[in-house]
Backbone as CSV, one residue per row, in Angstrom:
resi,resn,N_x,N_y,N_z,CA_x,CA_y,CA_z,C_x,C_y,C_z
1,MET,-9.179,19.868,16.084,-9.246,21.010,15.181,-7.910,21.168,14.468
2,THR,-7.984,21.306,13.131,-6.760,21.506,12.366,-6.473,22.994,12.225
3,LYS,-5.205,23.317,12.101,-4.796,24.707,11.975,-5.028,25.210,10.560
4,GLU,-5.229,26.511,10.446,-5.487,27.137,9.152,-4.178,27.660,8.559
5,LEU,-3.936,27.332,7.281,-2.789,27.898,6.571,-3.106,29.340,6.200
6,THR,-2.130,30.212,6.371,-2.369,31.625,6.054,-1.453,32.098,4.930
7,LYS,-0.154,32.059,5.173,0.789,32.561,4.167,1.204,31.424,3.231
8,VAL,0.617,31.398,2.055,0.915,30.335,1.096,1.033,30.911,-0.308
9,GLU,1.687,30.162,-1.170,1.725,30.467,-2.598,1.152,29.266,-3.340
10,ARG,0.492,29.526,-4.463,-0.114,28.463,-5.250,0.814,28.045,-6.394
11,PHE,0.922,26.733,-6.584,1.729,26.193,-7.673,1.015,24.991,-8.280
12,SER,1.510,24.539,-9.410,1.003,23.313,-10.026,2.163,22.582,-10.673
13,GLU,2.012,21.271,-10.805,3.075,20.433,-11.388,2.446,19.169,-11.951
14,ILE,3.101,18.595,-12.959,2.646,17.351,-13.557,3.432,16.194,-12.944
15,SER,2.723,15.181,-12.463,3.371,14.025,-11.855,3.988,13.126,-12.917
16,PRO,4.813,12.143,-12.532,5.428,11.224,-13.504,4.413,10.432,-14.322
17,THR,3.191,10.275,-13.787,2.172,9.518,-14.515,1.241,10.423,-15.316
18,GLY,1.528,11.728,-15.330,0.762,12.648,-16.168,-0.378,13.349,-15.471
19,GLY,-0.568,13.124,-14.181,-1.631,13.805,-13.446,-1.184,15.188,-12.992
20,LYS,-2.117,16.123,-12.940,-1.785,17.497,-12.547,-2.035,17.691,-11.054
21,LEU,-1.040,18.223,-10.372,-1.154,18.514,-8.942,-1.207,20.024,-8.732
22,ASN,-2.289,20.506,-8.134,-2.365,21.885,-7.668,-2.041,21.873,-6.177
23,TYR,-0.997,22.598,-5.795,-0.582,22.526,-4.400,-0.261,23.900,-3.833
24,LEU,-0.137,23.928,-2.513,0.186,25.152,-1.788,1.572,25.011,-1.176
25,LEU,2.326,26.082,-1.195,3.642,26.118,-0.563,3.572,27.112,0.591
26,SER,3.742,26.609,1.805,3.651,27.489,2.970,4.923,28.308,3.113
27,ASP,4.866,29.309,3.986,6.053,30.136,4.213,7.151,29.369,4.927
28,GLU,6.831,28.162,5.408,7.843,27.299,6.026,8.461,26.339,5.008
29,GLY,8.023,26.422,3.746,8.577,25.552,2.709,7.936,24.191,2.639
30,ARG,6.735,24.025,3.194,6.052,22.742,3.173,5.008,22.709,2.065
31,VAL,4.908,21.554,1.420,3.963,21.354,0.330,2.672,20.748,0.890
32,TYR,1.542,21.374,0.555,0.229,20.873,0.953,-0.673,20.794,-0.277
33,ALA,-1.564,19.815,-0.285,-2.579,19.714,-1.341,-3.778,18.979,-0.775
34,SER,-4.928,19.204,-1.379,-6.135,18.507,-0.922,-6.055,17.035,-1.292
35,ALA,-6.884,16.227,-0.636,-6.904,14.785,-0.926,-7.235,14.534,-2.389
36,LYS,-8.186,15.290,-2.933,-8.564,15.096,-4.339,-7.422,15.484,-5.269
37,SER,-6.675,16.530,-4.927,-5.541,16.940,-5.762,-4.465,15.863,-5.783
38,TRP,-4.149,15.303,-4.612,-3.158,14.218,-4.569,-3.648,13.012,-5.366
39,SER,-4.911,12.647,-5.172,-5.467,11.482,-5.867,-5.434,11.682,-7.376
40,ARG,-5.783,12.890,-7.820,-5.783,13.184,-9.253,-4.363,13.164,-9.821
41,ALA,-3.418,13.710,-9.090,-2.036,13.759,-9.573,-1.416,12.367,-9.665
42,LEU,-1.759,11.500,-8.713,-1.187,10.154,-8.692,-1.912,9.190,-9.624
43,LEU,-3.052,9.658,-10.188,-3.895,8.807,-11.042,-4.342,7.559,-10.282
44,VAL,-4.833,7.775,-9.067,-5.391,6.672,-8.276,-6.622,6.143,-8.998
45,PRO,-6.749,4.826,-9.186,-7.936,4.275,-9.857,-9.226,4.784,-9.226
46,ASP,-10.224,5.062,-10.065,-11.474,5.671,-9.588,-12.127,4.870,-8.480
47,PHE,-12.127,3.528,-8.600,-12.858,2.716,-7.632,-12.203,2.699,-6.250
48,MET,-10.929,3.130,-6.143,-10.271,3.156,-4.839,-9.949,4.579,-4.382
49,SER,-10.397,5.590,-5.163,-10.056,6.979,-4.824,-10.683,7.419,-3.503
50,VAL,-11.932,7.009,-3.241,-12.584,7.420,-1.995,-11.839,6.854,-0.796
51,ASN,-11.490,5.570,-0.851,-10.747,4.959,0.247,-9.373,5.603,0.403
52,PHE,-8.721,5.921,-0.724,-7.391,6.542,-0.677,-7.474,7.931,-0.045
53,GLU,-8.455,8.705,-0.452,-8.564,10.085,0.021,-8.960,10.149,1.496
54,THR,-9.923,9.323,1.904,-10.311,9.335,3.313,-9.202,8.771,4.191
55,GLY,-8.363,7.898,3.616,-7.251,7.333,4.371,-6.199,8.357,4.732
56,LEU,-6.113,9.463,3.990,-5.118,10.490,4.295,-5.363,11.109,5.672
57,ALA,-6.626,11.290,6.020,-6.940,11.850,7.342,-6.483,10.900,8.446
58,ARG,-6.682,9.586,8.225,-6.241,8.612,9.238,-4.722,8.614,9.350
59,MET,-4.027,8.658,8.200,-2.568,8.655,8.216,-2.025,9.918,8.868
60,ALA,-2.710,11.040,8.664,-2.257,12.296,9.280,-2.281,12.195,10.798
61,ILE,-3.219,11.410,11.322,-3.301,11.210,12.777,-2.261,10.191,13.232
62,LEU,-2.169,9.069,12.497,-1.254,8.000,12.901,0.207,8.425,12.821
63,LYS,0.545,9.248,11.830,1.945,9.624,11.595,2.257,11.049,12.061
64,LYS,1.418,11.611,12.921,1.557,13.021,13.282,2.872,13.322,13.991
65,ASP,3.456,12.334,14.660,4.676,12.596,15.425,5.950,12.184,14.675
66,SER,5.796,11.747,13.425,6.956,11.214,12.709,7.577,12.192,11.725
67,ALA,6.931,13.321,11.470,7.447,14.215,10.430,7.657,15.632,10.913
68,GLY,7.578,15.884,12.212,7.828,17.223,12.719,6.725,18.188,12.351
69,GLY,5.642,18.170,13.051,4.541,19.071,12.750,3.347,18.337,12.175
70,SER,2.223,19.048,12.131,0.979,18.448,11.666,1.051,18.096,10.181
71,LEU,0.456,16.960,9.827,0.393,16.532,8.429,-0.902,16.982,7.769
72,GLU,-1.821,17.529,8.554,-3.100,18.015,8.014,-3.336,19.442,8.462
73,MET,-3.668,20.304,7.510,-4.031,21.684,7.800,-5.308,21.983,7.022
74,THR,-5.830,23.190,7.149,-6.966,23.605,6.330,-6.613,24.891,5.594
75,TYR,-7.207,25.046,4.427,-7.024,26.283,3.661,-8.357,26.605,3.002
76,SER,-8.900,27.763,3.334,-10.216,28.168,2.819,-11.272,27.110,3.118
77,GLY,-11.162,26.503,4.294,-12.151,25.523,4.714,-11.963,24.123,4.171
78,VAL,-10.882,23.895,3.413,-10.618,22.586,2.810,-9.405,21.958,3.490
79,ALA,-9.512,20.676,3.837,-8.380,19.975,4.447,-7.285,19.751,3.407
80,VAL,-6.047,20.036,3.787,-4.908,19.822,2.895,-3.856,19.013,3.656
81,TYR,-3.082,18.209,2.912,-2.186,17.244,3.528,-0.769,17.368,2.976
82,ARG,0.198,17.114,3.863,1.599,17.080,3.448,1.904,15.752,2.772
83,TRP,3.005,15.709,2.054,3.370,14.510,1.305,3.572,13.295,2.210
84,HIS,4.032,13.498,3.429,4.317,12.373,4.322,3.073,11.518,4.563
85,ALA,1.903,12.151,4.666,0.656,11.392,4.832,0.341,10.612,3.558
86,VAL,0.594,11.232,2.409,0.352,10.562,1.129,1.284,9.363,0.970
87,ALA,2.558,9.554,1.320,3.530,8.465,1.210,3.147,7.298,2.111
88,ALA,2.660,7.587,3.313,2.245,6.521,4.218,1.051,5.755,3.648
89,GLN,0.133,6.474,2.993,-1.017,5.812,2.375,-0.581,4.952,1.193
90,LEU,0.386,5.435,0.423,0.922,4.642,-0.693,1.611,3.387,-0.177
91,ARG,2.349,3.526,0.925,3.038,2.377,1.486,2.035,1.338,1.991
92,SER,0.906,1.795,2.541,-0.139,0.881,2.985,-0.717,0.118,1.794
93,PHE,-0.917,0.823,0.676,-1.400,0.165,-0.547,-0.396,-0.871,-1.035
94,ASP,0.885,-0.523,-1.005,1.926,-1.436,-1.483,1.962,-2.709,-0.642
95,LYS,1.803,-2.580,0.676,1.799,-3.753,1.551,0.617,-4.658,1.245
96,GLU,-0.557,-4.034,1.061,-1.751,-4.827,0.757,-1.601,-5.524,-0.600
97,TYR,-0.998,-4.819,-1.547,-0.794,-5.415,-2.881,0.164,-6.601,-2.794
98,SER,1.223,-6.457,-2.003,2.196,-7.535,-1.845,1.591,-8.724,-1.111
99,ASN,0.704,-8.452,-0.147,0.124,-9.530,0.660,-0.946,-10.313,-0.081
100,THR,-1.846,-9.593,-0.759,-3.017,-10.255,-1.339,-3.116,-10.143,-2.847
101,GLY,-2.395,-9.165,-3.436,-2.553,-8.946,-4.865,-3.957,-8.506,-5.233
102,TYR,-4.780,-8.148,-4.211,-6.174,-7.746,-4.422,-6.915,-8.783,-5.262
103,GLN,-6.673,-10.060,-4.956,-7.263,-11.134,-5.748,-8.788,-11.159,-5.689
104,SER,-9.372,-10.565,-4.656,-10.824,-10.572,-4.555,-11.484,-9.548,-5.473
105,ARG,-10.676,-8.659,-6.074,-11.217,-7.642,-6.961,-11.545,-8.242,-8.336
106,PRO,-12.509,-7.656,-9.062,-12.801,-8.110,-10.423,-11.579,-7.928,-11.325
107,PRO,-11.489,-8.690,-12.418,-10.310,-8.624,-13.305,-9.993,-7.218,-13.801
108,GLY,-11.023,-6.457,-14.184,-10.780,-5.102,-14.687,-10.137,-4.207,-13.651
109,GLU,-10.602,-4.307,-12.402,-10.037,-3.487,-11.331,-8.617,-3.934,-11.008
110,ARG,-8.355,-5.235,-11.056,-7.000,-5.716,-10.769,-6.013,-5.209,-11.809
111,ARG,-6.440,-5.116,-13.063,-5.534,-4.582,-14.085,-5.195,-3.122,-13.797
112,GLN,-6.170,-2.349,-13.341,-5.904,-0.955,-12.973,-4.953,-0.876,-11.785
113,LEU,-5.143,-1.766,-10.812,-4.275,-1.788,-9.636,-2.854,-2.169,-10.011
114,GLU,-2.711,-3.118,-10.918,-1.373,-3.525,-11.368,-0.658,-2.355,-12.035
115,LYS,-1.387,-1.624,-12.891,-0.791,-0.465,-13.571,-0.404,0.611,-12.557
116,PHE,-1.281,0.837,-11.569,-0.987,1.830,-10.541,0.233,1.421,-9.726
117,HIS,0.341,0.135,-9.383,1.453,-0.353,-8.579,2.771,-0.286,-9.338
118,GLU,2.733,-0.403,-10.665,3.958,-0.304,-11.458,4.639,1.049,-11.261
119,ASN,3.861,2.078,-10.962,4.411,3.429,-10.799,4.629,3.802,-9.343
120,TYR,4.461,2.827,-8.437,4.540,3.113,-6.998,5.864,3.797,-6.619
121,GLU,6.977,3.210,-7.022,8.280,3.745,-6.614,8.537,5.114,-7.248
122,ARG,8.174,5.273,-8.535,8.368,6.570,-9.202,7.573,7.665,-8.510
123,LEU,6.337,7.364,-8.148,5.495,8.362,-7.504,6.014,8.721,-6.114
124,THR,6.486,7.712,-5.372,7.028,7.972,-4.039,8.251,8.885,-4.113
125,ASN,9.157,8.580,-5.018,10.363,9.407,-5.169,10.008,10.817,-5.638
126,TRP,9.035,10.904,-6.531,8.617,12.220,-7.031,8.075,13.091,-5.898
127,GLY,7.277,12.506,-5.011,6.700,13.276,-3.924,7.753,13.865,-2.999
128,TYR,8.746,13.062,-2.655,9.812,13.581,-1.792,10.677,14.595,-2.528
129,ASP,10.894,14.363,-3.816,11.670,15.329,-4.597,10.933,16.662,-4.685
130,LEU,9.599,16.596,-4.825,8.799,17.819,-4.863,8.968,18.618,-3.577
131,GLN,8.928,17.940,-2.431,9.100,18.636,-1.166,10.510,19.215,-1.025
132,GLU,11.509,18.445,-1.449,12.884,18.924,-1.344,13.124,20.131,-2.248
133,ARG,12.550,20.095,-3.473,12.701,21.239,-4.378,11.999,22.471,-3.833
134,ALA,10.881,22.277,-3.156,10.169,23.405,-2.562,11.008,24.066,-1.476
135,ILE,11.665,23.245,-0.662,12.537,23.786,0.381,13.698,24.550,-0.233
136,ALA,14.310,23.959,-1.270,15.444,24.623,-1.930,15.017,25.949,-2.536
137,ALA,13.827,25.987,-3.162,13.339,27.224,-3.768,13.107,28.295,-2.710
138,MET,12.561,27.881,-1.562,12.325,28.829,-0.476,13.641,29.411,0.036
139,LEU,14.648,28.552,0.200,15.949,29.022,0.676,16.592,29.972,-0.323
140,ASN,16.501,29.638,-1.613,17.081,30.492,-2.644,16.408,31.856,-2.677
141,THR,15.071,31.852,-2.508,14.332,33.113,-2.526,14.733,33.992,-1.356
142,ARG,14.876,33.401,-0.195,15.234,34.189,0.985,16.667,34.684,0.910
143,ASN,17.541,33.869,0.328,18.940,34.285,0.199,19.093,35.372,-0.847
144,ALA,18.212,35.329,-1.884,18.324,36.313,-2.973,17.745,37.662,-2.576
145,THR,16.918,37.711,-1.564,16.293,38.966,-1.140,17.120,39.597,-0.030
146,PRO,17.761,40.742,-0.315,18.590,41.367,0.721,17.735,41.836,1.887
147,PRO,18.125,41.489,3.091,17.343,41.896,4.258,17.358,43.409,4.449
148,VAL,16.199,43.928,4.830,16.104,45.368,5.096,16.973,45.720,6.290
149,GLN,17.004,44.847,7.256,17.870,45.039,8.401,18.292,43.667,8.909
150,GLU,19.228,43.609,9.780,19.820,42.354,10.211,18.799,41.416,10.837
151,THR,17.733,41.968,11.403,16.737,41.138,12.080,15.517,40.875,11.199
152,ALA,15.673,40.986,9.849,14.531,40.791,8.952,13.976,39.370,9.085
153,ILE,14.865,38.376,9.299,14.432,36.994,9.523,14.606,36.698,11.007
154,SER,13.528,36.340,11.649,13.595,36.089,13.084,14.388,34.823,13.365
155,ARG,14.798,34.683,14.611,15.547,33.495,15.001,14.703,32.242,14.826
156,ASP,13.416,32.334,15.190,12.531,31.176,15.053,12.372,30.763,13.595
157,ALA,12.253,31.764,12.707,12.109,31.446,11.284,13.368,30.795,10.743
158,LEU,14.542,31.279,11.192,15.802,30.703,10.741,15.943,29.264,11.219
159,VAL,15.546,29.010,12.472,15.591,27.643,12.994,14.686,26.732,12.178
160,GLU,13.508,27.258,11.788,12.571,26.451,11.013,13.142,26.109,9.641
161,VAL,13.822,27.071,9.005,14.434,26.835,7.698,15.494,25.755,7.800
162,ILE,16.324,25.837,8.846,17.378,24.834,9.024,16.773,23.460,9.247
163,ARG,15.707,23.403,10.046,15.069,22.117,10.323,14.479,21.514,9.050
164,GLN,13.889,22.373,8.225,13.304,21.875,6.980,14.371,21.386,6.007
165,ALA,15.592,21.883,6.155,16.672,21.473,5.248,17.053,20.011,5.418
166,VAL,16.601,19.402,6.506,16.924,17.988,6.729,15.848,17.076,6.161
167,ALA,14.947,17.623,5.359,13.878,16.805,4.770,14.381,15.577,4.029
168,PRO,15.530,15.664,3.305,16.000,14.431,2.644,16.192,13.263,3.607
169,ARG,16.523,13.569,4.860,16.682,12.488,5.834,15.344,11.790,6.102
170,LEU,14.236,12.553,6.011,12.932,11.937,6.177,12.671,10.932,5.066
171,HIS,13.131,11.293,3.866,12.993,10.371,2.737,13.775,9.090,2.998
172,GLU,14.984,9.244,3.506,15.798,8.074,3.819,15.137,7.226,4.907
173,HIS,14.550,7.907,5.916,13.873,7.189,6.999,12.687,6.400,6.459
174,ASP,11.932,7.005,5.545,10.790,6.323,4.960,11.244,5.104,4.171
175,GLY,12.388,5.234,3.495,12.932,4.096,2.758,13.284,2.947,3.691
176,LYS,13.815,3.287,4.869,14.144,2.250,5.847,12.877,1.540,6.334
177,LEU,11.811,2.326,6.562,10.551,1.720,6.991,10.028,0.766,5.930
178,MET,10.127,1.174,4.667,9.680,0.317,3.569,10.512,-0.964,3.520
179,GLU,11.828,-0.817,3.742,12.714,-1.980,3.729,12.355,-2.940,4.866
180,HIS,12.090,-2.376,6.058,11.716,-3.213,7.190,10.395,-3.930,6.936
181,ASP,9.429,-3.194,6.356,8.143,-3.810,6.032,8.321,-4.960,5.058
182,ALA,9.201,-4.750,4.063,9.430,-5.791,3.060,10.063,-7.028,3.696
183,ILE,11.016,-6.800,4.616,11.678,-7.934,5.282,10.679,-8.710,6.127
184,ILE,9.823,-7.988,6.851,8.817,-8.650,7.678,7.883,-9.492,6.820
185,GLU,7.463,-8.940,5.684,6.560,-9.685,4.810,7.259,-10.899,4.213
186,GLU,8.559,-10.763,3.913,9.305,-11.905,3.373,9.387,-13.028,4.405
187,ILE,9.581,-12.660,5.670,9.639,-13.677,6.729,8.283,-14.376,6.856
188,LYS,7.211,-13.579,6.827,5.878,-14.168,6.919,5.618,-15.125,5.765
189,GLU,6.059,-14.715,4.560,5.848,-15.571,3.392,6.691,-16.829,3.469
190,ALA,7.862,-16.725,4.123,8.785,-17.866,4.153,8.360,-18.936,5.154
191,VAL,7.567,-18.582,6.141,7.220,-19.554,7.183,6.539,-20.803,6.637
192,PRO,5.485,-20.693,5.773,4.881,-21.921,5.247,5.866,-22.792,4.491
193,ALA,6.797,-22.162,3.791,7.770,-22.924,3.006,8.721,-23.717,3.890
194,LEU,8.852,-23.296,5.155,9.740,-24.009,6.065,9.094,-25.264,6.630
195,ARG,7.774,-25.386,6.459,7.108,-26.584,6.944,7.441,-27.777,6.054
196,ASN,7.336,-28.967,6.617,7.694,-30.197,5.911,6.762,-30.434,4.726
197,PRO,7.269,-30.374,3.476,6.398,-30.542,2.308,5.861,-31.959,2.169
198,LYS,6.462,-32.932,2.855,6.019,-34.323,2.732,4.989,-34.710,3.795
199,GLU,4.706,-33.806,4.709,3.740,-34.109,5.770,2.330,-34.213,5.198
200,PHE,1.554,-35.193,5.676,0.179,-35.352,5.235,-0.720,-34.416,6.051
201,ILE,-1.465,-33.561,5.342,-2.376,-32.618,5.991,-3.654,-32.524,5.163
202,PRO,-4.768,-32.051,5.752,-6.003,-31.862,4.979,-5.893,-30.655,4.051
203,VAL,-6.715,-30.653,3.030,-6.674,-29.581,2.025,-6.961,-28.226,2.649
204,ARG,-7.954,-28.143,3.530,-8.318,-26.851,4.131,-7.162,-26.259,4.923
205,GLN,-6.389,-27.094,5.600,-5.244,-26.581,6.358,-4.219,-25.955,5.430
206,ALA,-3.946,-26.635,4.299,-2.968,-26.105,3.343,-3.434,-24.772,2.775
207,ILE,-4.736,-24.672,2.490,-5.283,-23.421,1.953,-5.124,-22.293,2.971
208,GLN,-5.424,-22.572,4.240,-5.316,-21.558,5.284,-3.866,-21.173,5.550
209,GLU,-2.936,-22.130,5.403,-1.513,-21.813,5.598,-1.041,-20.802,4.561
210,GLN,-1.666,-20.805,3.392,-1.277,-19.866,2.341,-2.083,-18.578,2.398
211,GLY,-2.868,-18.429,3.452,-3.614,-17.194,3.641,-4.789,-17.040,2.702
212,LEU,-5.328,-18.151,2.189,-6.449,-18.102,1.256,-7.740,-18.536,1.948
213,ASP,-8.851,-18.224,1.322,-10.163,-18.582,1.839,-10.636,-19.857,1.158
214,PRO,-10.832,-20.962,1.898,-11.238,-22.216,1.271,-12.644,-22.191,0.704
215,THR,-13.444,-21.162,1.050,-14.837,-21.127,0.606,-15.046,-20.345,-0.683
216,VAL,-14.004,-19.654,-1.190,-14.179,-18.897,-2.435,-14.373,-19.862,-3.599
217,MET,-15.019,-19.366,-4.661,-15.264,-20.197,-5.842,-14.453,-19.634,-7.009
218,PRO,-13.221,-20.103,-7.198,-12.315,-19.501,-8.182,-12.765,-19.626,-9.626
219,LEU,-13.599,-20.606,-9.960,-14.031,-20.790,-11.347,-15.462,-20.329,-11.578
220,HIS,-16.063,-19.697,-10.564,-17.430,-19.216,-10.735,-17.489,-18.209,-11.891
221,PRO,-18.480,-18.238,-12.815,-19.711,-19.047,-12.732,-19.627,-20.403,-13.444
222,ARG,-18.433,-20.753,-13.979,-18.340,-22.025,-14.704,-18.467,-23.204,-13.748
223,SER,-18.101,-22.987,-12.489,-18.180,-24.058,-11.503,-18.630,-23.481,-10.181
224,ARG,-19.492,-24.223,-9.486,-19.959,-23.781,-8.175,-19.126,-24.403,-7.052
225,GLU,-18.038,-25.063,-7.428,-17.178,-25.717,-6.442,-16.295,-24.677,-5.771
226,ASN,-16.158,-24.763,-4.452,-15.272,-23.826,-3.772,-13.821,-24.300,-3.889
227,LEU,-12.904,-23.469,-3.409,-11.479,-23.756,-3.555,-11.104,-25.074,-2.898
228,SER,-11.654,-25.333,-1.711,-11.329,-26.565,-0.997,-11.801,-27.788,-1.777
229,GLY,-13.053,-27.745,-2.265,-13.587,-28.876,-3.008,-12.890,-29.087,-4.328
230,LEU,-12.584,-27.964,-5.019,-11.912,-28.064,-6.312,-10.514,-28.655,-6.168
231,ALA,-9.791,-28.233,-5.121,-8.455,-28.778,-4.886,-8.531,-30.281,-4.601
232,GLY,-9.544,-30.681,-3.815,-9.707,-32.105,-3.531,-9.978,-32.917,-4.784
233,GLN,-10.828,-32.379,-5.683,-11.124,-33.079,-6.927,-9.875,-33.232,-7.791
234,MET,-9.080,-32.170,-7.869,-7.881,-32.224,-8.699,-6.854,-33.196,-8.130
235,LEU,-6.753,-33.252,-6.807,-5.823,-34.196,-6.180,-6.223,-35.631,-6.511
236,LYS,-7.523,-35.909,-6.485,-7.986,-37.251,-6.823,-7.767,-37.557,-8.289
237,SER,-8.017,-36.564,-9.178,-7.812,-36.786,-10.607,-6.341,-36.983,-10.936
238,HIS,-5.451,-36.402,-10.139,-4.004,-36.581,-10.339,-3.495,-37.846,-9.650
239,SER,-4.403,-38.572,-8.991,-4.028,-39.778,-8.237,-2.945,-39.465,-7.202
240,ALA,-3.126,-38.345,-6.526,-2.149,-37.929,-5.514,-2.135,-38.930,-4.357
241,GLU,-0.956,-39.116,-3.792,-0.804,-40.052,-2.675,-1.581,-39.558,-1.459
242,GLN,-2.366,-40.440,-0.861,-3.164,-40.079,0.302,-2.537,-40.623,1.584
243,GLY,-2.731,-39.861,2.657,-2.329,-40.336,3.970,-3.563,-40.827,4.712
244,GLY,-3.482,-40.866,5.999,-4.630,-41.289,6.785,-5.673,-40.193,6.852
245,THR,-6.905,-40.572,7.141,-7.969,-39.589,7.286,-7.970,-39.025,8.700
246,ILE,-8.523,-37.812,8.832,-8.665,-37.200,10.155,-10.110,-36.776,10.332
247,VAL,-10.533,-36.687,11.565,-11.894,-36.259,11.882,-11.818,-34.885,12.536
248,ALA,-12.553,-33.918,11.963,-12.526,-32.552,12.500,-13.849,-31.879,12.181
249,ARG,-14.074,-30.733,12.817,-15.260,-29.925,12.530,-14.859,-28.770,11.627
250,LEU,-15.650,-28.516,10.583,-15.403,-27.372,9.726,-15.744,-26.095,10.480
251,ASP,-15.202,-24.975,10.002,-15.422,-23.707,10.684,-16.909,-23.432,10.856
252,GLY,-17.322,-23.176,12.100,-18.712,-22.848,12.380,-19.646,-24.037,12.366
253,GLY,-19.141,-25.236,12.107,-19.991,-26.412,12.038,-20.042,-27.144,13.364
254,SER,-21.086,-27.941,13.524,-21.231,-28.705,14.757,-21.074,-30.196,14.529
255,VAL,-21.036,-30.602,13.244,-20.941,-32.016,12.903,-19.504,-32.359,12.526
256,ALA,-18.995,-33.442,13.098,-17.639,-33.891,12.787,-17.600,-34.438,11.357
257,THR,-16.506,-34.127,10.642,-16.358,-34.541,9.248,-15.043,-35.282,9.071
258,THR,-15.079,-36.346,8.291,-13.849,-37.072,7.969,-13.200,-36.440,6.747
259,MET,-11.925,-36.125,6.861,-11.215,-35.459,5.774,-10.000,-36.280,5.348
260,ASN,-9.789,-36.328,4.024,-8.602,-36.990,3.492,-7.383,-36.102,3.694
261,THR,-6.209,-36.677,3.696,-4.968,-35.907,3.810,-4.061,-36.233,2.630
262,TYR,-3.293,-35.236,2.243,-2.331,-35.382,1.146,-1.052,-34.689,1.568
263,ARG,0.000,-34.937,0.834,1.281,-34.302,1.181,1.178,-32.790,0.945
264,ARG,1.721,-32.049,1.906,1.611,-30.593,1.874,2.118,-30.013,0.549
265,GLY,3.276,-30.441,0.099,3.853,-29.890,-1.123,2.980,-30.115,-2.336
266,VAL,2.322,-31.289,-2.408,1.440,-31.590,-3.538,0.197,-30.696,-3.510
267,ILE,-0.372,-30.502,-2.308,-1.546,-29.631,-2.196,-1.173,-28.201,-2.591
268,TYR,-0.021,-27.727,-2.139,0.425,-26.374,-2.490,0.488,-26.215,-4.005
269,SER,1.012,-27.242,-4.705,1.143,-27.174,-6.160,-0.224,-27.081,-6.825
270,VAL,-1.187,-27.851,-6.332,-2.538,-27.821,-6.893,-3.192,-26.458,-6.644
271,ILE,-3.042,-25.936,-5.429,-3.608,-24.619,-5.111,-3.007,-23.558,-6.022
272,ASP,-1.699,-23.635,-6.222,-1.020,-22.673,-7.085,-1.562,-22.759,-8.509
273,GLU,-1.790,-23.985,-8.986,-2.319,-24.174,-10.335,-3.718,-23.568,-10.465
274,ILE,-4.542,-23.762,-9.445,-5.891,-23.201,-9.469,-5.846,-21.672,-9.484
275,MET,-5.029,-21.083,-8.591,-4.996,-19.620,-8.478,-4.398,-18.970,-9.718
276,ARG,-3.470,-19.680,-10.375,-2.885,-19.119,-11.602,-3.844,-19.188,-12.780
277,ASN,-4.765,-20.116,-12.738,-5.646,-20.330,-13.880,-7.104,-20.065,-13.566
278,LYS,-7.374,-19.391,-12.454,-8.764,-19.277,-12.033,-9.606,-18.419,-12.975
279,GLN,-8.973,-17.562,-13.767,-9.735,-16.770,-14.719,-9.770,-17.442,-16.097
280,GLY,-9.019,-18.510,-16.232,-8.988,-19.210,-17.503,-9.451,-20.635,-17.330
281,SER,-8.955,-21.502,-18.171,-9.368,-22.907,-18.118,-8.260,-23.740,-17.494
282,LEU,-8.662,-24.753,-16.739,-7.684,-25.656,-16.148,-7.386,-26.826,-17.070
283,ILE,-7.998,-26.855,-18.247,-7.780,-27.966,-19.187,-6.533,-27.695,-20.024
């Protein structure tokens, strides 16, 4: 069960990408907004908005102990989320974009994703700045209002204000997490490159080393050949140097198959050529 927000003020702001955010500011200086409000403000592409919005609830659970307090509350029966959950969802999108480039998506959707990713850093910084400005505004308001008596602000409320003043450190911590994620992904990407480029291996192995699916058809509908078969044809047309053949079973198959081998570096080059030109012509 999520807690209900009671003392809040309503505000609105335009994001760096032109989307309007309607949000709530709690008496603790925290910014909350519904999943749809965040999605609209960030201009999340329509085809991924449902996944983005439902992902906020998962992030609120996964990151509940990292930001000091619940990341999900309710207001008038509607779930609302703090920026930290939104930032975690954006970071998840960025990792997926870096890993796969969403290559399985249709061309039109990939163009929308590319445009959305171009604003990733601006939107992330804007979200933390919004929270920091909200805290500053709350502090200024309380300082500008003369207390009726010395105990007008309780000790607990004062402690909460001081704790919220360290929000910029959360931004710095999130930046460190992003940096660590980037380093880990760079190491993962570097591992195939460390393998011997002159070693003779089968085409399917090279495709799997690059994290690709050998069964996809990159030129469909112009060609019904899958990635593995197309790479093999191009290697033969380029008169690529062959090594010895190997006998293996294809995934899920029961019959042994003889496969040709080529130098790893040459296969990588052919795969790269196919993936770069899969929406166009290889001629």
